[in-house]
Amino acid sequence: MKSVSVFGATGSIGCTAAKILKHQSDKFNVEVITGGSNVLQLAKTAIELDAKHVVIADESLLNELQKHLENHKITISAGRNALLEAASRPVDISLQGIVGFAGVECSLIAARSTKTLALANKESLVCAGPLLRSICTEHKTTLVPVDSEHSAIFQCLQGEDLRTVERIILTASGGPFLNTPMHELSDVTAEQAAAHPRWKMGLRISIDSASMFNKAMELIETKELFDISSDKLEVIVQPQSIIHSMVGFNDGAIMAHMGPADMTGAIGYALNYPNRETLPLERLDFSKLGRLDFVSVDPNKFPAIQIAEHVIELSGLAGAVFNAAKEQALDLFLSGHLGFLEMSLVVERAINEYAKNSHNRTVTLDDLIDIDNSTRRFIQKNVKGNCHV
Ligand code: NAD
Ligand code: MG
């Protein structure tokens, strides 16, 4: 039996992880599960998984959680410090499924105390890639990506020599607006943007997929995870979302990872790594699928990719600036203060501002928190009134 903790257990990643852990209950003991504010879901999952300890990040919901779990032998704690304390508990596998910058510190702490860090929180690599990797090296922690593209690349690279890699081709679904003319994008609503054609995910990552900010984050994530030079990275739209990414080698061979658009595959792989176990997900039927298409990314419609290339070039704290600006822009889009296309304008502005004074140096957690706060303030200050950048 392996011990596992799940951070962000009430979210899209967390719920899929819970499904797998129930399916493989003979293989895992659940130590800790955490949630933000969905008390009912958190309590239900804790009981179903027979978790030893539960953390609710929203402190005001502690009593409510206690009521739901009063007849169970499950210990409870609440608040940000409790979350970070839970991340420091030693386990075999720590699955990081918290969304946003809120998950970065948790990953950095967990990397010191877990044997395997199963990382869904891509913000950890985008904001703190070199720091996270150095902690993993120091503590001999195995870092296994959960993001489907990175899981695909990681699987294609098993047993391969990184020096023979000529190119890494990240695939994108293209999101709900792949075929929408650019002039129609300025007025799209959050609801339209969140309607992902292939993947069922949380609200924020779904909208990030529509703007391709998700792919932009993933480009940086790939660079940080595999330490590959940016001229070897490519993005191609694969609208059926069957090929989850590809790796090209120096002999011209290309390995493509295929599977259904279901995170059960990537999460199950990370939980069972280095083994493969039977997983509860649909099997592909190629006769029904018929074809696989490939489409180039339109840089005018989706400028996020080019901004990410600039971020990679800048390095240092640029990833943290990019993430904070993107998170803040998304909040402003959700509250109706920014149009869909304006999100990339404000993010670009924040990156250009950072580039004026940027210098490459070792990044600490305090630097990350400072730049995250100042970037959010910069965006708020520069977006005044409705839809003005
Ligand atoms: P989600 O919004 O569905 O769930 C997020 C989880 O984090 C919830 O449990 C929520 O309660 C918790 N949370 C949110 N804010 C918190 C805070 N301040 N403190 C503590 N907990 C907090 O998100 P998701 O779609 O499951 O995505 C989670 C992470 O995985 C993201 O980084 C996302 O980019 C990445 N990811 C998700 C998918 C997917 O299919 N959903 C795929 C690849 C990568
Ligand atoms: Mg992904």
Tab-separated table of C-alpha atoms and ligand atoms in Angstrom:
chain	number	residue	atom	x	y	z
A	1	MET	CA	0.000	0.000	0.000
A	2	LYS	CA	1.180	3.523	-0.828
A	3	SER	CA	0.210	6.611	1.152
A	4	VAL	CA	-1.224	9.483	-0.860
A	5	SER	CA	-2.403	13.037	-0.169
A	6	VAL	CA	-4.655	14.954	-2.555
A	7	PHE	CA	-4.553	18.764	-2.568
A	8	GLY	CA	-7.556	20.366	-4.225
A	9	ALA	CA	-9.616	17.195	-3.798
A	10	THR	CA	-12.930	18.960	-4.535
A	11	GLY	CA	-11.875	20.223	-7.980
A	12	SER	CA	-11.911	18.662	-11.403
A	13	ILE	CA	-8.473	17.002	-10.986
A	14	GLY	CA	-9.250	16.076	-7.359
A	15	CYS	CA	-12.573	14.401	-8.178
A	16	THR	CA	-11.003	12.330	-10.968
A	17	ALA	CA	-8.185	11.370	-8.592
A	18	ALA	CA	-10.791	10.316	-6.004
A	19	LYS	CA	-12.486	8.110	-8.610
A	20	ILE	CA	-9.156	6.373	-9.349
A	21	LEU	CA	-8.295	5.988	-5.653
A	22	LYS	CA	-11.680	4.335	-5.035
A	23	HIS	CA	-11.099	2.047	-8.028
A	24	GLN	CA	-7.647	1.119	-6.655
A	25	SER	CA	-8.497	1.145	-2.939
A	26	ASP	CA	-6.362	-1.972	-2.428
A	27	LYS	CA	-3.255	0.009	-3.479
A	28	PHE	CA	-3.558	3.344	-1.640
A	29	ASN	CA	-4.011	4.677	1.899
A	30	VAL	CA	-5.302	8.230	1.805
A	31	GLU	CA	-3.502	10.438	4.337
A	32	VAL	CA	-4.731	13.990	3.670
A	33	ILE	CA	-7.295	15.538	1.384
A	34	THR	CA	-7.847	19.287	1.077
A	35	GLY	CA	-10.471	21.566	-0.411
A	36	GLY	CA	-11.071	25.299	-0.754
A	37	SER	CA	-14.685	25.913	0.265
A	38	ASN	CA	-16.925	23.091	-0.989
A	39	VAL	CA	-17.576	21.525	2.442
A	40	LEU	CA	-20.138	18.980	1.361
A	41	GLN	CA	-17.994	17.577	-1.443
A	42	LEU	CA	-14.918	17.548	0.783
A	43	ALA	CA	-16.689	15.655	3.587
A	44	LYS	CA	-18.207	13.169	1.131
A	45	THR	CA	-14.820	12.481	-0.504
A	46	ALA	CA	-13.088	12.156	2.895
A	47	ILE	CA	-15.593	9.488	3.962
A	48	GLU	CA	-15.493	7.648	0.637
A	49	LEU	CA	-11.690	7.553	0.591
A	50	ASP	CA	-11.383	6.895	4.323
A	51	ALA	CA	-8.927	9.802	4.586
A	52	LYS	CA	-7.036	10.241	7.881
A	53	HIS	CA	-6.999	14.049	7.825
A	54	VAL	CA	-8.988	16.766	6.047
A	55	VAL	CA	-8.094	20.429	5.546
A	56	ILE	CA	-10.513	23.137	4.480
A	57	ALA	CA	-8.681	26.238	3.259
A	58	ASP	CA	-11.559	28.580	4.130
A	59	GLU	CA	-11.250	28.836	7.935
A	60	SER	CA	-14.823	30.081	8.397
A	61	LEU	CA	-16.131	26.682	7.255
A	62	LEU	CA	-14.385	24.627	9.963
A	63	ASN	CA	-17.506	24.135	12.125
A	64	GLU	CA	-19.604	23.100	9.190
A	65	LEU	CA	-17.001	20.525	8.143
A	66	GLN	CA	-16.826	19.233	11.730
A	67	LYS	CA	-20.599	18.671	11.727
A	68	HIS	CA	-20.420	16.616	8.544
A	69	LEU	CA	-17.618	14.444	9.903
A	70	GLU	CA	-18.601	14.178	13.590
A	71	ASN	CA	-19.284	10.438	13.458
A	72	HIS	CA	-16.058	9.624	11.658
A	73	LYS	CA	-12.506	9.066	12.869
A	74	ILE	CA	-11.134	11.798	10.620
A	75	THR	CA	-9.077	14.671	12.006
A	76	ILE	CA	-9.743	18.165	10.665
A	77	SER	CA	-7.904	21.460	10.357
A	78	ALA	CA	-8.596	24.744	8.559
A	79	GLY	CA	-6.886	27.752	7.023
A	80	ARG	CA	-3.826	28.499	4.918
A	81	ASN	CA	-1.298	27.457	7.597
A	82	ALA	CA	-3.100	24.153	8.118
A	83	LEU	CA	-2.929	23.555	4.364
A	84	LEU	CA	0.822	24.189	4.304
A	85	GLU	CA	1.341	22.014	7.399
A	86	ALA	CA	-0.552	19.188	5.660
A	87	ALA	CA	1.715	19.577	2.627
A	88	SER	CA	4.745	18.944	4.857
A	89	ARG	CA	3.462	15.537	6.073
A	90	PRO	CA	5.581	12.696	4.632
A	91	VAL	CA	3.755	10.517	2.084
A	92	ASP	CA	4.622	8.307	-0.876
A	93	ILE	CA	2.634	10.446	-3.325
A	94	SER	CA	1.422	14.018	-3.081
A	95	LEU	CA	-1.029	15.034	-5.803
A	96	GLN	CA	-1.127	18.802	-6.280
A	97	GLY	CA	-4.497	19.740	-7.805
A	98	ILE	CA	-5.031	23.231	-6.334
A	99	VAL	CA	-5.689	25.827	-9.015
A	100	GLY	CA	-3.575	28.960	-9.437
A	101	PHE	CA	-0.743	30.629	-7.538
A	102	ALA	CA	-2.389	29.422	-4.281
A	103	GLY	CA	-0.970	25.977	-5.086
A	104	VAL	CA	2.651	27.008	-5.683
A	105	GLU	CA	3.848	27.170	-2.053
A	106	CYS	CA	2.037	23.902	-1.334
A	107	SER	CA	3.992	22.174	-4.141
A	108	LEU	CA	7.287	23.631	-2.929
A	109	ILE	CA	6.643	22.328	0.605
A	110	ALA	CA	5.353	18.941	-0.550
A	111	ALA	CA	8.434	18.491	-2.759
A	112	ARG	CA	10.505	18.258	0.448
A	113	SER	CA	8.424	15.570	2.149
A	114	THR	CA	6.893	13.343	-0.496
A	115	LYS	CA	8.603	10.605	-2.508
A	116	THR	CA	6.628	11.393	-5.667
A	117	LEU	CA	5.181	14.779	-6.499
A	118	ALA	CA	2.292	14.254	-8.935
A	119	LEU	CA	1.942	17.768	-10.274
A	120	ALA	CA	-1.257	19.058	-11.857
A	121	ASN	CA	-0.752	22.649	-10.605
A	122	LYS	CA	1.108	23.957	-13.667
A	123	GLU	CA	1.538	27.349	-11.978
A	124	SER	CA	4.206	25.721	-9.775
A	125	LEU	CA	6.464	25.151	-12.791
A	126	VAL	CA	5.535	28.363	-14.600
A	127	CYS	CA	6.275	30.546	-11.544
A	128	ALA	CA	8.910	28.515	-9.737
A	129	GLY	CA	10.318	25.929	-12.177
A	130	PRO	CA	14.046	26.104	-11.262
A	131	LEU	CA	13.279	26.375	-7.508
A	132	LEU	CA	10.909	23.391	-7.573
A	133	ARG	CA	13.324	21.289	-9.590
A	134	SER	CA	16.230	22.064	-7.283
A	135	ILE	CA	14.146	21.085	-4.216
A	136	CYS	CA	13.180	17.821	-5.956
A	137	THR	CA	16.833	17.100	-6.762
A	138	GLU	CA	17.965	17.917	-3.219
A	139	HIS	CA	15.290	15.715	-1.617
A	140	LYS	CA	15.416	12.977	-4.293
A	141	THR	CA	11.734	13.570	-5.039
A	142	THR	CA	10.364	12.150	-8.279
A	143	LEU	CA	8.413	14.787	-10.192
A	144	VAL	CA	5.687	13.264	-12.354
A	145	PRO	CA	3.577	15.654	-14.436
A	146	VAL	CA	-0.201	15.296	-14.455
A	147	ASP	CA	-1.031	17.864	-17.117
A	148	SER	CA	-2.074	15.615	-20.034
A	149	GLU	CA	0.461	17.028	-22.524
A	150	HIS	CA	3.341	16.753	-20.076
A	151	SER	CA	2.289	13.297	-18.973
A	152	ALA	CA	2.265	12.354	-22.684
A	153	ILE	CA	5.778	13.782	-23.237
A	154	PHE	CA	7.029	12.174	-20.004
A	155	GLN	CA	5.673	8.805	-21.189
A	156	CYS	CA	7.226	9.217	-24.672
A	157	LEU	CA	10.575	9.933	-23.000
A	158	GLN	CA	10.657	6.829	-20.784
A	159	GLY	CA	13.950	5.057	-21.450
A	160	GLU	CA	15.074	7.748	-23.917
A	161	ASP	CA	18.117	10.002	-23.777
A	162	LEU	CA	17.050	13.691	-23.603
A	163	ARG	CA	20.078	14.590	-25.743
A	164	THR	CA	18.498	12.753	-28.692
A	165	VAL	CA	15.336	14.885	-28.547
A	166	GLU	CA	15.076	17.164	-31.579
A	167	ARG	CA	11.638	18.631	-30.917
A	168	ILE	CA	8.721	18.508	-28.513
A	169	ILE	CA	5.362	19.111	-30.130
A	170	LEU	CA	2.666	20.230	-27.711
A	171	THR	CA	-0.837	19.621	-28.964
A	172	ALA	CA	-3.764	21.960	-28.317
A	173	SER	CA	-7.447	21.311	-28.831
A	174	GLY	CA	-7.976	24.861	-30.142
A	175	GLY	CA	-10.760	25.413	-27.594
A	176	PRO	CA	-14.284	26.617	-28.365
A	177	PHE	CA	-13.121	29.501	-30.619
A	178	LEU	CA	-10.846	27.649	-33.025
A	179	ASN	CA	-13.148	28.441	-35.961
A	180	THR	CA	-14.626	31.706	-34.634
A	181	PRO	CA	-13.531	34.767	-36.670
A	182	MET	CA	-11.395	37.151	-34.636
A	183	HIS	CA	-13.858	40.071	-34.909
A	184	GLU	CA	-16.469	37.979	-33.053
A	185	LEU	CA	-14.141	37.294	-30.113
A	186	SER	CA	-14.228	40.745	-28.524
A	187	ASP	CA	-17.762	40.237	-27.185
A	188	VAL	CA	-17.714	36.588	-26.097
A	189	THR	CA	-18.991	35.784	-22.602
A	190	ALA	CA	-17.341	33.751	-19.856
A	191	GLU	CA	-19.973	31.080	-20.382
A	192	GLN	CA	-19.080	30.748	-24.077
A	193	ALA	CA	-15.368	30.739	-23.281
A	194	ALA	CA	-15.777	28.040	-20.617
A	195	ALA	CA	-17.602	25.648	-22.977
A	196	HIS	CA	-14.620	23.481	-23.885
A	197	PRO	CA	-15.386	21.171	-26.821
A	198	ARG	CA	-13.292	18.189	-25.625
A	199	TRP	CA	-12.144	18.336	-22.008
A	200	LYS	CA	-14.222	18.643	-18.826
A	201	MET	CA	-12.112	20.875	-16.529
A	202	GLY	CA	-12.385	23.598	-13.885
A	203	LEU	CA	-13.723	27.041	-14.926
A	204	ARG	CA	-10.382	28.877	-14.955
A	205	ILE	CA	-8.396	26.383	-17.027
A	206	SER	CA	-11.341	26.052	-19.443
A	207	ILE	CA	-11.325	29.809	-20.166
A	208	ASP	CA	-7.523	29.750	-20.330
A	209	SER	CA	-7.888	27.062	-22.998
A	210	ALA	CA	-10.221	29.267	-25.043
A	211	SER	CA	-7.670	32.123	-25.014
A	212	MET	CA	-4.733	29.682	-25.416
A	213	PHE	CA	-3.263	31.083	-22.215
A	214	ASN	CA	-3.404	27.501	-21.015
A	215	LYS	CA	-1.196	26.386	-23.931
A	216	ALA	CA	1.094	29.348	-23.296
A	217	MET	CA	1.444	28.237	-19.651
A	218	GLU	CA	2.102	24.710	-20.880
A	219	LEU	CA	4.875	25.874	-23.192
A	220	ILE	CA	6.674	27.393	-20.189
A	221	GLU	CA	5.812	24.285	-18.144
A	222	THR	CA	7.453	22.085	-20.811
A	223	LYS	CA	10.592	24.213	-20.833
A	224	GLU	CA	10.857	24.049	-17.030
A	225	LEU	CA	10.001	20.372	-16.679
A	226	PHE	CA	12.246	18.935	-19.386
A	227	ASP	CA	14.886	21.689	-19.406
A	228	ILE	CA	14.738	21.817	-23.195
A	229	SER	CA	15.784	24.825	-25.260
A	230	SER	CA	12.870	26.890	-26.546
A	231	ASP	CA	13.818	26.464	-30.234
A	232	LYS	CA	12.898	22.787	-29.853
A	233	LEU	CA	9.346	23.541	-28.690
A	234	GLU	CA	6.376	23.639	-31.072
A	235	VAL	CA	2.594	23.938	-30.689
A	236	ILE	CA	0.059	22.428	-33.083
A	237	VAL	CA	-3.727	22.288	-32.823
A	238	GLN	CA	-5.079	18.726	-32.890
A	239	PRO	CA	-8.817	19.375	-32.666
A	240	GLN	CA	-9.881	15.813	-31.792
A	241	SER	CA	-7.626	15.905	-28.665
A	242	ILE	CA	-6.573	12.306	-29.224
A	243	ILE	CA	-2.833	12.976	-29.564
A	244	HIS	CA	-1.836	14.476	-26.223
A	245	SER	CA	1.636	15.537	-27.412
A	246	MET	CA	4.610	14.222	-29.402
A	247	VAL	CA	8.365	13.919	-29.129
A	248	GLY	CA	10.627	13.972	-32.202
A	249	PHE	CA	14.084	12.340	-32.019
A	250	ASN	CA	17.309	12.929	-33.948
A	251	ASP	CA	16.674	9.914	-36.184
A	252	GLY	CA	13.460	11.536	-37.472
A	253	ALA	CA	11.175	9.232	-35.467
A	254	ILE	CA	8.217	10.799	-33.690
A	255	MET	CA	6.546	9.247	-30.672
A	256	ALA	CA	2.942	10.363	-30.196
A	257	HIS	CA	0.953	9.640	-27.060
A	258	MET	CA	-2.710	8.899	-27.783
A	259	GLY	CA	-5.710	8.343	-25.577
A	260	PRO	CA	-9.211	9.579	-24.865
A	261	ALA	CA	-9.617	13.177	-23.649
A	262	ASP	CA	-9.990	12.098	-20.035
A	263	MET	CA	-7.645	13.101	-17.208
A	264	THR	CA	-8.103	9.639	-15.647
A	265	GLY	CA	-5.211	8.498	-17.865
A	266	ALA	CA	-2.651	11.116	-16.815
A	267	ILE	CA	-3.669	11.132	-13.117
A	268	GLY	CA	-3.735	7.320	-12.952
A	269	TYR	CA	-0.321	7.123	-14.633
A	270	ALA	CA	1.193	9.565	-12.103
A	271	LEU	CA	-0.364	7.774	-9.110
A	272	ASN	CA	0.912	4.375	-10.271
A	273	TYR	CA	4.264	5.480	-11.745
A	274	PRO	CA	6.525	3.689	-12.637
A	275	ASN	CA	3.937	0.916	-13.034
A	276	ARG	CA	0.925	0.834	-15.322
A	277	GLU	CA	-2.344	-0.345	-13.806
A	278	THR	CA	-5.793	-0.915	-15.289
A	279	LEU	CA	-7.694	2.375	-15.272
A	280	PRO	CA	-11.408	3.098	-15.540
A	281	LEU	CA	-11.499	5.036	-18.817
A	282	GLU	CA	-12.925	4.563	-22.279
A	283	ARG	CA	-10.750	2.773	-24.883
A	284	LEU	CA	-10.191	4.455	-28.255
A	285	ASP	CA	-12.019	3.015	-31.248
A	286	PHE	CA	-10.078	4.163	-34.319
A	287	SER	CA	-12.723	2.945	-36.758
A	288	LYS	CA	-15.203	5.362	-35.165
A	289	LEU	CA	-12.631	8.146	-34.877
A	290	GLY	CA	-11.882	8.121	-38.623
A	291	ARG	CA	-9.333	10.930	-38.829
A	292	LEU	CA	-6.836	13.074	-37.006
A	293	ASP	CA	-6.466	16.722	-38.055
A	294	PHE	CA	-3.658	19.210	-37.462
A	295	VAL	CA	-4.036	23.003	-37.654
A	296	SER	CA	-1.465	25.766	-37.076
A	297	VAL	CA	-2.093	28.274	-34.276
A	298	ASP	CA	-3.239	31.689	-35.567
A	299	PRO	CA	-0.885	34.125	-33.752
A	300	ASN	CA	-3.224	37.093	-34.256
A	301	LYS	CA	-6.142	35.333	-32.646
A	302	PHE	CA	-4.070	33.682	-29.940
A	303	PRO	CA	-1.164	36.034	-29.013
A	304	ALA	CA	-0.670	34.237	-25.671
A	305	ILE	CA	1.764	31.771	-27.286
A	306	GLN	CA	4.128	34.529	-28.432
A	307	ILE	CA	3.972	36.192	-25.020
A	308	ALA	CA	5.010	32.861	-23.483
A	309	GLU	CA	7.987	32.669	-25.850
A	310	HIS	CA	9.064	36.102	-24.600
A	311	VAL	CA	8.613	34.896	-20.988
A	312	ILE	CA	10.870	31.899	-21.627
A	313	GLU	CA	13.496	34.217	-23.096
A	314	LEU	CA	13.314	36.564	-20.077
A	315	SER	CA	13.324	33.749	-17.461
A	316	GLY	CA	13.883	34.802	-13.796
A	317	LEU	CA	10.581	36.052	-12.386
A	318	ALA	CA	8.930	36.477	-15.794
A	319	GLY	CA	6.896	33.264	-15.375
A	320	ALA	CA	5.475	34.522	-12.063
A	321	VAL	CA	4.626	37.890	-13.656
A	322	PHE	CA	2.970	36.119	-16.569
A	323	ASN	CA	0.896	33.903	-14.289
A	324	ALA	CA	-0.175	36.710	-11.929
A	325	ALA	CA	-1.105	38.980	-14.853
A	326	LYS	CA	-3.037	36.171	-16.518
A	327	GLU	CA	-4.884	35.274	-13.275
A	328	GLN	CA	-5.735	38.934	-12.648
A	329	ALA	CA	-6.845	39.470	-16.254
A	330	LEU	CA	-9.072	36.405	-15.990
A	331	ASP	CA	-10.659	37.742	-12.783
A	332	LEU	CA	-11.342	41.036	-14.587
A	333	PHE	CA	-12.824	39.172	-17.562
A	334	LEU	CA	-15.047	37.125	-15.224
A	335	SER	CA	-16.261	40.287	-13.482
A	336	GLY	CA	-16.994	41.990	-16.830
A	337	HIS	CA	-14.241	44.622	-16.565
A	338	LEU	CA	-12.132	43.297	-19.414
A	339	GLY	CA	-13.030	41.905	-22.844
A	340	PHE	CA	-11.856	38.472	-23.963
A	341	LEU	CA	-9.201	39.809	-26.381
A	342	GLU	CA	-8.014	42.446	-23.903
A	343	MET	CA	-6.721	39.805	-21.502
A	344	SER	CA	-3.638	39.244	-23.666
A	345	LEU	CA	-3.051	43.016	-23.998
A	346	VAL	CA	-2.805	43.518	-20.242
A	347	VAL	CA	-0.620	40.442	-19.771
A	348	GLU	CA	1.719	41.665	-22.523
A	349	ARG	CA	1.883	45.074	-20.866
A	350	ALA	CA	2.855	43.514	-17.516
A	351	ILE	CA	5.582	41.441	-19.190
A	352	ASN	CA	6.973	44.461	-21.059
A	353	GLU	CA	7.043	46.414	-17.799
A	354	TYR	CA	8.933	43.573	-16.108
A	355	ALA	CA	11.353	43.316	-19.073
A	356	LYS	CA	12.464	46.935	-18.524
A	357	ASN	CA	14.086	46.050	-15.179
A	358	SER	CA	14.455	42.300	-15.357
A	359	HIS	CA	17.659	40.570	-14.372
A	360	ASN	CA	18.311	36.894	-14.157
A	361	ARG	CA	19.026	35.571	-10.680
A	362	THR	CA	18.097	32.821	-8.252
A	363	VAL	CA	14.442	33.103	-7.301
A	364	THR	CA	13.141	32.591	-3.747
A	365	LEU	CA	9.582	32.015	-2.511
A	366	ASP	CA	9.502	35.562	-1.064
A	367	ASP	CA	10.456	36.988	-4.492
A	368	LEU	CA	7.602	35.021	-6.039
A	369	ILE	CA	5.038	36.243	-3.507
A	370	ASP	CA	6.232	39.881	-3.888
A	371	ILE	CA	6.124	39.853	-7.683
A	372	ASP	CA	2.754	38.086	-7.676
A	373	ASN	CA	1.274	40.836	-5.468
A	374	SER	CA	2.884	43.739	-7.339
A	375	THR	CA	1.845	42.393	-10.754
A	376	ARG	CA	-1.779	42.044	-9.622
A	377	ARG	CA	-1.692	45.633	-8.320
A	378	PHE	CA	-0.142	46.825	-11.614
A	379	ILE	CA	-2.932	45.202	-13.632
A	380	GLN	CA	-5.677	46.583	-11.354
A	381	LYS	CA	-4.197	50.078	-11.621
A	382	ASN	CA	-3.957	49.898	-15.394
A	383	VAL	CA	-7.419	48.561	-16.070
A	384	LYS	CA	-9.610	51.488	-15.144
A	385	GLY	CA	-13.344	51.492	-15.716
A	386	ASN	CA	-14.827	49.142	-18.242
A	387	CYS	CA	-12.647	47.521	-20.869
A	388	HIS	CA	-9.823	50.085	-21.056
A	389	VAL	CA	-6.243	48.957	-21.095
B	1	NAD	P1	-10.751	23.392	-10.043
B	1	NAD	O1	-11.085	24.821	-9.970
B	1	NAD	O2	-11.763	22.437	-10.562
B	1	NAD	O3	-10.301	22.870	-8.596
B	1	NAD	C1	-9.346	23.563	-7.850
B	1	NAD	C2	-9.168	22.976	-6.456
B	1	NAD	O4	-8.312	23.878	-5.732
B	1	NAD	C3	-10.467	22.865	-5.650
B	1	NAD	O5	-10.391	21.767	-4.788
B	1	NAD	C4	-10.475	24.171	-4.846
B	1	NAD	O6	-11.236	24.087	-3.675
B	1	NAD	C5	-8.995	24.308	-4.535
B	1	NAD	N1	-8.606	25.692	-4.273
B	1	NAD	C6	-8.883	26.784	-5.043
B	1	NAD	N2	-8.356	27.895	-4.491
B	1	NAD	C7	-7.741	27.496	-3.349
B	1	NAD	C8	-7.004	28.168	-2.328
B	1	NAD	N3	-6.815	29.501	-2.373
B	1	NAD	N4	-6.498	27.436	-1.320
B	1	NAD	C9	-6.670	26.110	-1.256
B	1	NAD	N5	-7.368	25.413	-2.180
B	1	NAD	C10	-7.884	26.094	-3.212
B	1	NAD	O7	-9.371	23.288	-10.890
B	1	NAD	P2	-8.871	22.081	-11.787
B	1	NAD	O8	-9.411	22.233	-13.158
B	1	NAD	O9	-9.031	20.790	-11.060
B	1	NAD	O10	-7.320	22.439	-11.913
B	1	NAD	C11	-6.420	22.247	-10.844
B	1	NAD	C12	-4.988	22.431	-11.348
B	1	NAD	O11	-4.698	21.417	-12.306
B	1	NAD	C13	-4.777	23.755	-12.105
B	1	NAD	O12	-3.488	24.220	-11.883
B	1	NAD	C14	-4.939	23.370	-13.563
B	1	NAD	O13	-4.236	24.227	-14.435
B	1	NAD	C15	-4.329	21.959	-13.556
B	1	NAD	N6	-4.847	21.091	-14.603
B	1	NAD	C16	-6.176	20.772	-14.636
B	1	NAD	C17	-6.669	19.938	-15.623
B	1	NAD	C18	-8.125	19.539	-15.646
B	1	NAD	O14	-8.492	18.681	-16.436
B	1	NAD	N7	-8.969	20.090	-14.834
B	1	NAD	C19	-5.799	19.421	-16.597
B	1	NAD	C20	-4.450	19.760	-16.528
B	1	NAD	C21	-3.972	20.586	-15.520
B	2	MG	MG	-2.984	20.390	-20.441
